[in-house]
Amino acid sequence: MTAKLSVNINKIATLRNARGGNYPSVVEAAKNCEKFGADGITVHPRPDERHITKQDVYDLSKEVKTEFNIEGNPNERFMKMIEEVRPAQATLVPDGENVLTSNAGWDTIANKDLLTDKIAELKSYGVRTSLFIETDPKMIEHAALVGADRIEFYTGPYADNYASDKAAAIKEYVACAHVALDNNLAINAGHDLSLENLAYFAQNIPNLAEVSIGHALISDALYLGLENTINMYKKLLVVS
Ligand code: PXP
Protein backbone atom coordinates (compact mmCIF):
# COMPACT_ATOMS: atom_id res chain seq x y z
CA MET A 1 0.00 0.00 0.00
CA THR A 2 1.36 3.42 -0.94
CA ALA A 3 0.42 6.18 1.48
CA LYS A 4 -1.38 9.17 0.04
CA LEU A 5 0.21 12.59 0.16
CA SER A 6 -2.05 15.38 1.37
CA VAL A 7 -0.37 18.75 0.97
CA ASN A 8 -1.05 21.19 3.81
CA ILE A 9 -1.26 24.65 2.24
CA ASN A 10 -1.38 26.75 5.42
CA LYS A 11 1.98 28.30 4.56
CA ILE A 12 0.68 29.62 1.23
CA ALA A 13 -1.92 31.53 3.23
CA THR A 14 0.76 32.79 5.63
CA LEU A 15 2.65 34.26 2.68
CA ARG A 16 -0.48 35.78 1.16
CA ASN A 17 -1.54 37.32 4.48
CA ALA A 18 1.84 39.02 4.86
CA ARG A 19 0.77 41.55 2.21
CA GLY A 20 -3.02 41.39 2.17
CA GLY A 21 -4.61 40.85 -1.24
CA ASN A 22 -4.78 37.42 -2.84
CA TYR A 23 -1.25 36.58 -3.94
CA PRO A 24 -0.27 33.83 -3.76
CA SER A 25 -3.77 32.41 -4.03
CA VAL A 26 -4.48 29.35 -1.90
CA VAL A 27 -7.02 28.11 -4.43
CA GLU A 28 -4.47 28.28 -7.25
CA ALA A 29 -1.90 26.58 -5.01
CA ALA A 30 -4.34 23.77 -4.22
CA LYS A 31 -5.16 23.28 -7.89
CA ASN A 32 -1.47 23.18 -8.75
CA CYS A 33 -0.69 20.71 -5.97
CA GLU A 34 -3.38 18.45 -7.39
CA LYS A 35 -2.08 18.90 -10.94
CA PHE A 36 1.40 17.95 -9.75
CA GLY A 37 0.20 14.74 -8.08
CA ALA A 38 -1.00 15.53 -4.55
CA ASP A 39 -3.63 13.04 -3.43
CA GLY A 40 -5.29 15.53 -1.13
CA ILE A 41 -5.29 19.06 0.24
CA THR A 42 -5.16 19.83 3.97
CA VAL A 43 -5.92 23.07 5.77
CA HIS A 44 -5.96 23.99 9.42
CA PRO A 45 -8.07 27.14 9.84
CA ARG A 46 -7.20 28.56 13.25
CA PRO A 47 -9.51 30.83 15.25
CA ASP A 48 -7.27 33.89 14.72
CA GLU A 49 -7.17 33.23 10.91
CA ARG A 50 -3.44 33.90 10.88
CA HIS A 51 -3.11 31.70 7.82
CA ILE A 52 -6.13 29.86 6.39
CA THR A 53 -9.33 31.89 6.80
CA LYS A 54 -12.86 30.62 7.07
CA GLN A 55 -13.52 32.04 3.59
CA ASP A 56 -10.53 30.06 2.23
CA VAL A 57 -12.15 26.86 3.44
CA TYR A 58 -15.37 27.64 1.58
CA ASP A 59 -13.49 28.73 -1.55
CA LEU A 60 -11.31 25.63 -1.52
CA SER A 61 -14.26 23.31 -0.98
CA LYS A 62 -15.61 24.33 -4.39
CA GLU A 63 -12.33 23.67 -6.18
CA VAL A 64 -10.56 20.76 -4.48
CA LYS A 65 -11.09 17.64 -6.57
CA THR A 66 -8.97 15.25 -4.52
CA GLU A 67 -9.48 14.54 -0.80
CA PHE A 68 -10.12 17.66 1.22
CA ASN A 69 -8.97 17.34 4.85
CA ILE A 70 -9.81 20.01 7.41
CA GLU A 71 -8.00 20.01 10.74
CA GLY A 72 -9.08 21.68 13.93
CA ASN A 73 -10.48 21.63 17.42
CA PRO A 74 -14.12 20.52 17.19
CA ASN A 75 -15.68 23.64 18.68
CA GLU A 76 -19.00 25.04 17.47
CA ARG A 77 -17.42 27.14 14.73
CA PHE A 78 -15.44 24.17 13.38
CA MET A 79 -18.41 21.80 13.43
CA LYS A 80 -20.62 24.29 11.57
CA MET A 81 -17.93 24.67 8.92
CA ILE A 82 -17.67 20.91 8.50
CA GLU A 83 -21.43 20.55 8.27
CA GLU A 84 -21.54 23.13 5.48
CA VAL A 85 -18.41 22.08 3.60
CA ARG A 86 -18.56 18.28 3.99
CA PRO A 87 -14.89 17.52 3.35
CA ALA A 88 -13.70 13.94 2.84
CA GLN A 89 -12.02 14.00 6.24
CA ALA A 90 -11.94 16.01 9.45
CA THR A 91 -8.82 15.64 11.58
CA LEU A 92 -9.64 16.59 15.15
CA VAL A 93 -6.81 18.24 17.05
CA PRO A 94 -6.93 19.32 20.72
CA ASP A 95 -5.38 22.73 20.04
CA GLY A 96 -5.70 25.62 22.42
CA GLU A 97 -6.76 28.94 20.84
CA ASN A 98 -3.29 30.43 20.66
CA VAL A 99 -0.85 27.58 20.05
CA LEU A 100 1.77 28.24 17.39
CA THR A 101 1.30 24.77 15.92
CA SER A 102 -0.29 21.49 17.04
CA ASN A 103 1.95 20.03 19.71
CA ALA A 104 -0.03 17.28 21.46
CA GLY A 105 -2.44 14.49 20.70
CA TRP A 106 -5.84 13.78 22.25
CA ASP A 107 -6.41 12.33 25.66
CA THR A 108 -9.14 10.05 24.33
CA ILE A 109 -10.02 8.84 27.83
CA ALA A 110 -10.54 12.25 29.46
CA ASN A 111 -12.39 13.47 26.33
CA LYS A 112 -14.39 10.31 25.73
CA ASP A 113 -17.85 11.93 25.83
CA LEU A 114 -16.88 14.97 23.79
CA LEU A 115 -15.21 12.88 21.08
CA THR A 116 -18.00 10.31 20.95
CA ASP A 117 -20.54 13.10 20.34
CA LYS A 118 -18.47 14.99 17.79
CA ILE A 119 -17.50 11.90 15.83
CA ALA A 120 -21.13 10.72 15.69
CA GLU A 121 -22.09 14.17 14.37
CA LEU A 122 -19.33 14.06 11.74
CA LYS A 123 -20.44 10.58 10.68
CA SER A 124 -23.97 11.89 10.18
CA TYR A 125 -22.48 14.38 7.69
CA GLY A 126 -20.69 11.55 5.88
CA VAL A 127 -17.28 12.88 6.96
CA ARG A 128 -14.45 10.51 7.91
CA THR A 129 -12.83 11.34 11.24
CA SER A 130 -9.18 11.09 12.18
CA LEU A 131 -7.87 11.86 15.69
CA PHE A 132 -4.46 13.43 16.26
CA ILE A 133 -2.71 11.02 18.64
CA GLU A 134 0.60 10.43 20.38
CA THR A 135 2.23 7.03 20.76
CA ASP A 136 0.22 5.77 23.72
CA PRO A 137 -1.56 2.43 23.17
CA LYS A 138 -4.35 3.31 25.61
CA MET A 139 -5.15 6.51 23.72
CA ILE A 140 -5.30 4.55 20.49
CA GLU A 141 -7.60 1.88 21.91
CA HIS A 142 -9.91 4.61 23.14
CA ALA A 143 -9.76 6.36 19.78
CA ALA A 144 -11.44 3.24 18.41
CA LEU A 145 -13.96 3.19 21.27
CA VAL A 146 -15.09 6.78 20.61
CA GLY A 147 -15.76 5.86 16.98
CA ALA A 148 -12.82 7.33 15.06
CA ASP A 149 -12.10 5.94 11.59
CA ARG A 150 -8.42 6.82 11.71
CA ILE A 151 -5.69 8.15 13.90
CA GLU A 152 -3.11 10.69 12.79
CA PHE A 153 0.19 10.06 14.52
CA TYR A 154 1.75 13.26 15.83
CA THR A 155 5.18 12.80 14.25
CA GLY A 156 6.90 15.80 15.86
CA PRO A 157 8.80 13.61 18.37
CA TYR A 158 9.80 11.19 15.58
CA ALA A 159 11.22 14.07 13.56
CA ASP A 160 13.04 15.49 16.59
CA ASN A 161 14.77 12.20 17.34
CA TYR A 162 15.34 10.96 13.79
CA ALA A 163 18.79 12.44 13.29
CA SER A 164 20.27 11.05 16.49
CA ASP A 165 18.78 7.53 16.36
CA LYS A 166 16.15 6.77 13.75
CA ALA A 167 15.52 3.18 14.95
CA ALA A 168 14.77 4.45 18.45
CA ALA A 169 12.73 7.33 17.03
CA ILE A 170 10.32 5.02 15.20
CA LYS A 171 10.08 2.16 17.68
CA GLU A 172 6.95 3.30 19.56
CA TYR A 173 5.22 4.34 16.34
CA VAL A 174 5.60 0.83 14.94
CA ALA A 175 4.24 -0.76 18.12
CA CYS A 176 1.33 1.70 18.17
CA ALA A 177 0.60 1.14 14.47
CA HIS A 178 -0.09 -2.50 15.31
CA VAL A 179 -2.41 -1.42 18.13
CA ALA A 180 -4.26 0.82 15.66
CA LEU A 181 -4.60 -1.91 13.06
CA ASP A 182 -5.76 -4.43 15.68
CA ASN A 183 -8.48 -1.91 16.59
CA ASN A 184 -9.53 -1.39 12.95
CA LEU A 185 -8.18 2.13 12.79
CA ALA A 186 -6.48 3.31 9.63
CA ILE A 187 -3.26 5.28 10.09
CA ASN A 188 -2.41 8.81 9.00
CA ALA A 189 0.63 10.78 10.11
CA GLY A 190 1.77 14.36 10.18
CA HIS A 191 3.95 17.06 11.65
CA ASP A 192 7.56 17.84 10.78
CA LEU A 193 7.76 15.12 8.15
CA SER A 194 10.37 16.04 5.56
CA LEU A 195 12.45 14.84 2.62
CA GLU A 196 14.96 13.65 5.20
CA ASN A 197 12.75 11.58 7.50
CA LEU A 198 9.71 10.56 5.42
CA ALA A 199 11.00 7.46 3.62
CA TYR A 200 12.06 5.70 6.81
CA PHE A 201 8.68 6.40 8.39
CA ALA A 202 6.77 5.09 5.34
CA GLN A 203 8.95 1.99 5.11
CA ASN A 204 8.47 1.05 8.75
CA ILE A 205 4.85 1.85 9.53
CA PRO A 206 2.58 -0.95 8.31
CA ASN A 207 -0.43 0.14 6.24
CA LEU A 208 0.28 3.86 6.41
CA ALA A 209 -2.75 5.39 4.67
CA GLU A 210 -1.89 9.09 4.42
CA VAL A 211 0.61 11.72 5.41
CA SER A 212 -0.15 15.42 5.55
CA ILE A 213 2.85 17.65 5.05
CA GLY A 214 3.05 21.41 4.99
CA HIS A 215 5.96 23.31 6.44
CA ALA A 216 8.87 21.33 5.00
CA LEU A 217 7.21 20.68 1.64
CA ILE A 218 6.30 24.30 0.95
CA SER A 219 9.76 25.40 2.14
CA ASP A 220 11.48 22.85 -0.12
CA ALA A 221 9.37 24.11 -3.03
CA LEU A 222 11.15 27.49 -2.78
CA TYR A 223 14.35 25.82 -3.91
CA LEU A 224 13.12 22.81 -5.86
CA GLY A 225 9.85 24.04 -7.37
CA LEU A 226 6.41 22.80 -6.34
CA GLU A 227 6.00 20.16 -9.04
CA ASN A 228 9.42 18.64 -8.44
CA THR A 229 8.98 18.75 -4.67
CA ILE A 230 5.63 16.98 -4.73
CA ASN A 231 7.10 14.29 -6.97
CA MET A 232 10.04 13.85 -4.62
CA TYR A 233 7.77 13.41 -1.58
CA LYS A 234 5.53 11.00 -3.48
CA LYS A 235 8.51 8.86 -4.49
CA LEU A 236 9.55 8.56 -0.85
CA LEU A 237 6.14 7.09 -0.04
CA VAL A 238 6.50 4.22 -2.49
CA VAL A 239 7.44 1.22 -0.40
CA SER A 240 8.85 -1.77 -2.25
N1 PXP B 1 -1.08 17.54 11.25
C1 PXP B 1 -1.57 18.49 12.07
C2 PXP B 1 -2.67 18.13 13.01
C3 PXP B 1 -1.08 19.81 12.02
O1 PXP B 1 -1.57 20.74 12.85
C4 PXP B 1 -0.07 20.12 11.09
C5 PXP B 1 0.42 21.53 11.01
O2 PXP B 1 -0.63 22.35 10.60
C6 PXP B 1 0.41 19.09 10.25
C7 PXP B 1 -0.11 17.82 10.36
C8 PXP B 1 1.47 19.34 9.23
O3 PXP B 1 2.67 19.64 9.88
P1 PXP B 1 3.89 20.28 9.08
O4 PXP B 1 3.46 21.64 8.64
O5 PXP B 1 5.01 20.29 10.08
O6 PXP B 1 4.17 19.36 7.91
Coordinates of C-alpha atoms and ligand atoms in Angstrom, one line a residue:
M1 CA 0.0 0.0 0.0
T2 CA 1.4 3.4 -0.9
A3 CA 0.4 6.2 1.5
K4 CA -1.4 9.2 0.0
L5 CA 0.2 12.6 0.2
S6 CA -2.1 15.4 1.4
V7 CA -0.4 18.7 1.0
N8 CA -1.1 21.2 3.8
I9 CA -1.3 24.6 2.2
N10 CA -1.4 26.7 5.4
K11 CA 2.0 28.3 4.6
I12 CA 0.7 29.6 1.2
A13 CA -1.9 31.5 3.2
T14 CA 0.8 32.8 5.6
L15 CA 2.7 34.3 2.7
R16 CA -0.5 35.8 1.2
N17 CA -1.5 37.3 4.5
A18 CA 1.8 39.0 4.9
R19 CA 0.8 41.6 2.2
G20 CA -3.0 41.4 2.2
G21 CA -4.6 40.8 -1.2
N22 CA -4.8 37.4 -2.8
Y23 CA -1.2 36.6 -3.9
P24 CA -0.3 33.8 -3.8
S25 CA -3.8 32.4 -4.0
V26 CA -4.5 29.3 -1.9
V27 CA -7.0 28.1 -4.4
E28 CA -4.5 28.3 -7.3
A29 CA -1.9 26.6 -5.0
A30 CA -4.3 23.8 -4.2
K31 CA -5.2 23.3 -7.9
N32 CA -1.5 23.2 -8.8
C33 CA -0.7 20.7 -6.0
E34 CA -3.4 18.5 -7.4
K35 CA -2.1 18.9 -10.9
F36 CA 1.4 17.9 -9.8
G37 CA 0.2 14.7 -8.1
A38 CA -1.0 15.5 -4.5
D39 CA -3.6 13.0 -3.4
G40 CA -5.3 15.5 -1.1
I41 CA -5.3 19.1 0.2
T42 CA -5.2 19.8 4.0
V43 CA -5.9 23.1 5.8
H44 CA -6.0 24.0 9.4
P45 CA -8.1 27.1 9.8
R46 CA -7.2 28.6 13.2
P47 CA -9.5 30.8 15.3
D48 CA -7.3 33.9 14.7
E49 CA -7.2 33.2 10.9
R50 CA -3.4 33.9 10.9
H51 CA -3.1 31.7 7.8
I52 CA -6.1 29.9 6.4
T53 CA -9.3 31.9 6.8
K54 CA -12.9 30.6 7.1
Q55 CA -13.5 32.0 3.6
D56 CA -10.5 30.1 2.2
V57 CA -12.1 26.9 3.4
Y58 CA -15.4 27.6 1.6
D59 CA -13.5 28.7 -1.6
L60 CA -11.3 25.6 -1.5
S61 CA -14.3 23.3 -1.0
K62 CA -15.6 24.3 -4.4
E63 CA -12.3 23.7 -6.2
V64 CA -10.6 20.8 -4.5
K65 CA -11.1 17.6 -6.6
T66 CA -9.0 15.3 -4.5
E67 CA -9.5 14.5 -0.8
F68 CA -10.1 17.7 1.2
N69 CA -9.0 17.3 4.8
I70 CA -9.8 20.0 7.4
E71 CA -8.0 20.0 10.7
G72 CA -9.1 21.7 13.9
N73 CA -10.5 21.6 17.4
P74 CA -14.1 20.5 17.2
N75 CA -15.7 23.6 18.7
E76 CA -19.0 25.0 17.5
R77 CA -17.4 27.1 14.7
F78 CA -15.4 24.2 13.4
M79 CA -18.4 21.8 13.4
K80 CA -20.6 24.3 11.6
M81 CA -17.9 24.7 8.9
I82 CA -17.7 20.9 8.5
E83 CA -21.4 20.6 8.3
E84 CA -21.5 23.1 5.5
V85 CA -18.4 22.1 3.6
R86 CA -18.6 18.3 4.0
P87 CA -14.9 17.5 3.4
A88 CA -13.7 13.9 2.8
Q89 CA -12.0 14.0 6.2
A90 CA -11.9 16.0 9.4
T91 CA -8.8 15.6 11.6
L92 CA -9.6 16.6 15.2
V93 CA -6.8 18.2 17.1
P94 CA -6.9 19.3 20.7
D95 CA -5.4 22.7 20.0
G96 CA -5.7 25.6 22.4
E97 CA -6.8 28.9 20.8
N98 CA -3.3 30.4 20.7
V99 CA -0.8 27.6 20.1
L100 CA 1.8 28.2 17.4
T101 CA 1.3 24.8 15.9
S102 CA -0.3 21.5 17.0
N103 CA 1.9 20.0 19.7
A104 CA 0.0 17.3 21.5
G105 CA -2.4 14.5 20.7
W106 CA -5.8 13.8 22.3
D107 CA -6.4 12.3 25.7
T108 CA -9.1 10.0 24.3
I109 CA -10.0 8.8 27.8
A110 CA -10.5 12.2 29.5
N111 CA -12.4 13.5 26.3
K112 CA -14.4 10.3 25.7
D113 CA -17.9 11.9 25.8
L114 CA -16.9 15.0 23.8
L115 CA -15.2 12.9 21.1
T116 CA -18.0 10.3 21.0
D117 CA -20.5 13.1 20.3
K118 CA -18.5 15.0 17.8
I119 CA -17.5 11.9 15.8
A120 CA -21.1 10.7 15.7
E121 CA -22.1 14.2 14.4
L122 CA -19.3 14.1 11.7
K123 CA -20.4 10.6 10.7
S124 CA -24.0 11.9 10.2
Y125 CA -22.5 14.4 7.7
G126 CA -20.7 11.5 5.9
V127 CA -17.3 12.9 7.0
R128 CA -14.5 10.5 7.9
T129 CA -12.8 11.3 11.2
S130 CA -9.2 11.1 12.2
L131 CA -7.9 11.9 15.7
F132 CA -4.5 13.4 16.3
I133 CA -2.7 11.0 18.6
E134 CA 0.6 10.4 20.4
T135 CA 2.2 7.0 20.8
D136 CA 0.2 5.8 23.7
P137 CA -1.6 2.4 23.2
K138 CA -4.3 3.3 25.6
M139 CA -5.2 6.5 23.7
I140 CA -5.3 4.6 20.5
E141 CA -7.6 1.9 21.9
H142 CA -9.9 4.6 23.1
A143 CA -9.8 6.4 19.8
A144 CA -11.4 3.2 18.4
L145 CA -14.0 3.2 21.3
V146 CA -15.1 6.8 20.6
G147 CA -15.8 5.9 17.0
A148 CA -12.8 7.3 15.1
D149 CA -12.1 5.9 11.6
R150 CA -8.4 6.8 11.7
I151 CA -5.7 8.2 13.9
E152 CA -3.1 10.7 12.8
F153 CA 0.2 10.1 14.5
Y154 CA 1.8 13.3 15.8
T155 CA 5.2 12.8 14.3
G156 CA 6.9 15.8 15.9
P157 CA 8.8 13.6 18.4
Y158 CA 9.8 11.2 15.6
A159 CA 11.2 14.1 13.6
D160 CA 13.0 15.5 16.6
N161 CA 14.8 12.2 17.3
Y162 CA 15.3 11.0 13.8
A163 CA 18.8 12.4 13.3
S164 CA 20.3 11.1 16.5
D165 CA 18.8 7.5 16.4
K166 CA 16.1 6.8 13.7
A167 CA 15.5 3.2 14.9
A168 CA 14.8 4.5 18.4
A169 CA 12.7 7.3 17.0
I170 CA 10.3 5.0 15.2
K171 CA 10.1 2.2 17.7
E172 CA 7.0 3.3 19.6
Y173 CA 5.2 4.3 16.3
V174 CA 5.6 0.8 14.9
A175 CA 4.2 -0.8 18.1
C176 CA 1.3 1.7 18.2
A177 CA 0.6 1.1 14.5
H178 CA -0.1 -2.5 15.3
V179 CA -2.4 -1.4 18.1
A180 CA -4.3 0.8 15.7
L181 CA -4.6 -1.9 13.1
D182 CA -5.8 -4.4 15.7
N183 CA -8.5 -1.9 16.6
N184 CA -9.5 -1.4 13.0
L185 CA -8.2 2.1 12.8
A186 CA -6.5 3.3 9.6
I187 CA -3.3 5.3 10.1
N188 CA -2.4 8.8 9.0
A189 CA 0.6 10.8 10.1
G190 CA 1.8 14.4 10.2
H191 CA 4.0 17.1 11.6
D192 CA 7.6 17.8 10.8
L193 CA 7.8 15.1 8.1
S194 CA 10.4 16.0 5.6
L195 CA 12.5 14.8 2.6
E196 CA 15.0 13.6 5.2
N197 CA 12.7 11.6 7.5
L198 CA 9.7 10.6 5.4
A199 CA 11.0 7.5 3.6
Y200 CA 12.1 5.7 6.8
F201 CA 8.7 6.4 8.4
A202 CA 6.8 5.1 5.3
Q203 CA 9.0 2.0 5.1
N204 CA 8.5 1.0 8.7
I205 CA 4.8 1.8 9.5
P206 CA 2.6 -0.9 8.3
N207 CA -0.4 0.1 6.2
L208 CA 0.3 3.9 6.4
A209 CA -2.7 5.4 4.7
E210 CA -1.9 9.1 4.4
V211 CA 0.6 11.7 5.4
S212 CA -0.2 15.4 5.5
I213 CA 2.9 17.6 5.0
G214 CA 3.1 21.4 5.0
H215 CA 6.0 23.3 6.4
A216 CA 8.9 21.3 5.0
L217 CA 7.2 20.7 1.6
I218 CA 6.3 24.3 1.0
S219 CA 9.8 25.4 2.1
D220 CA 11.5 22.9 -0.1
A221 CA 9.4 24.1 -3.0
L222 CA 11.2 27.5 -2.8
Y223 CA 14.3 25.8 -3.9
L224 CA 13.1 22.8 -5.9
G225 CA 9.8 24.0 -7.4
L226 CA 6.4 22.8 -6.3
E227 CA 6.0 20.2 -9.0
N228 CA 9.4 18.6 -8.4
T229 CA 9.0 18.8 -4.7
I230 CA 5.6 17.0 -4.7
N231 CA 7.1 14.3 -7.0
M232 CA 10.0 13.8 -4.6
Y233 CA 7.8 13.4 -1.6
K234 CA 5.5 11.0 -3.5
K235 CA 8.5 8.9 -4.5
L236 CA 9.5 8.6 -0.9
L237 CA 6.1 7.1 0.0
V238 CA 6.5 4.2 -2.5
V239 CA 7.4 1.2 -0.4
S240 CA 8.8 -1.8 -2.2
Ligands
PXP1 N1 -1.1 17.5 11.2 C1 -1.6 18.5 12.1 C2 -2.7 18.1 13.0 C3 -1.1 19.8 12.0 O1 -1.6 20.7 12.9 C4 -0.1 20.1 11.1 C5 0.4 21.5 11.0 O2 -0.6 22.4 10.6 C6 0.4 19.1 10.3 C7 -0.1 17.8 10.4 C8 1.5 19.3 9.2 O3 2.7 19.6 9.9 P1 3.9 20.3 9.1 O4 3.5 21.6 8.6 O5 5.0 20.3 10.1 O6 4.2 19.4 7.9

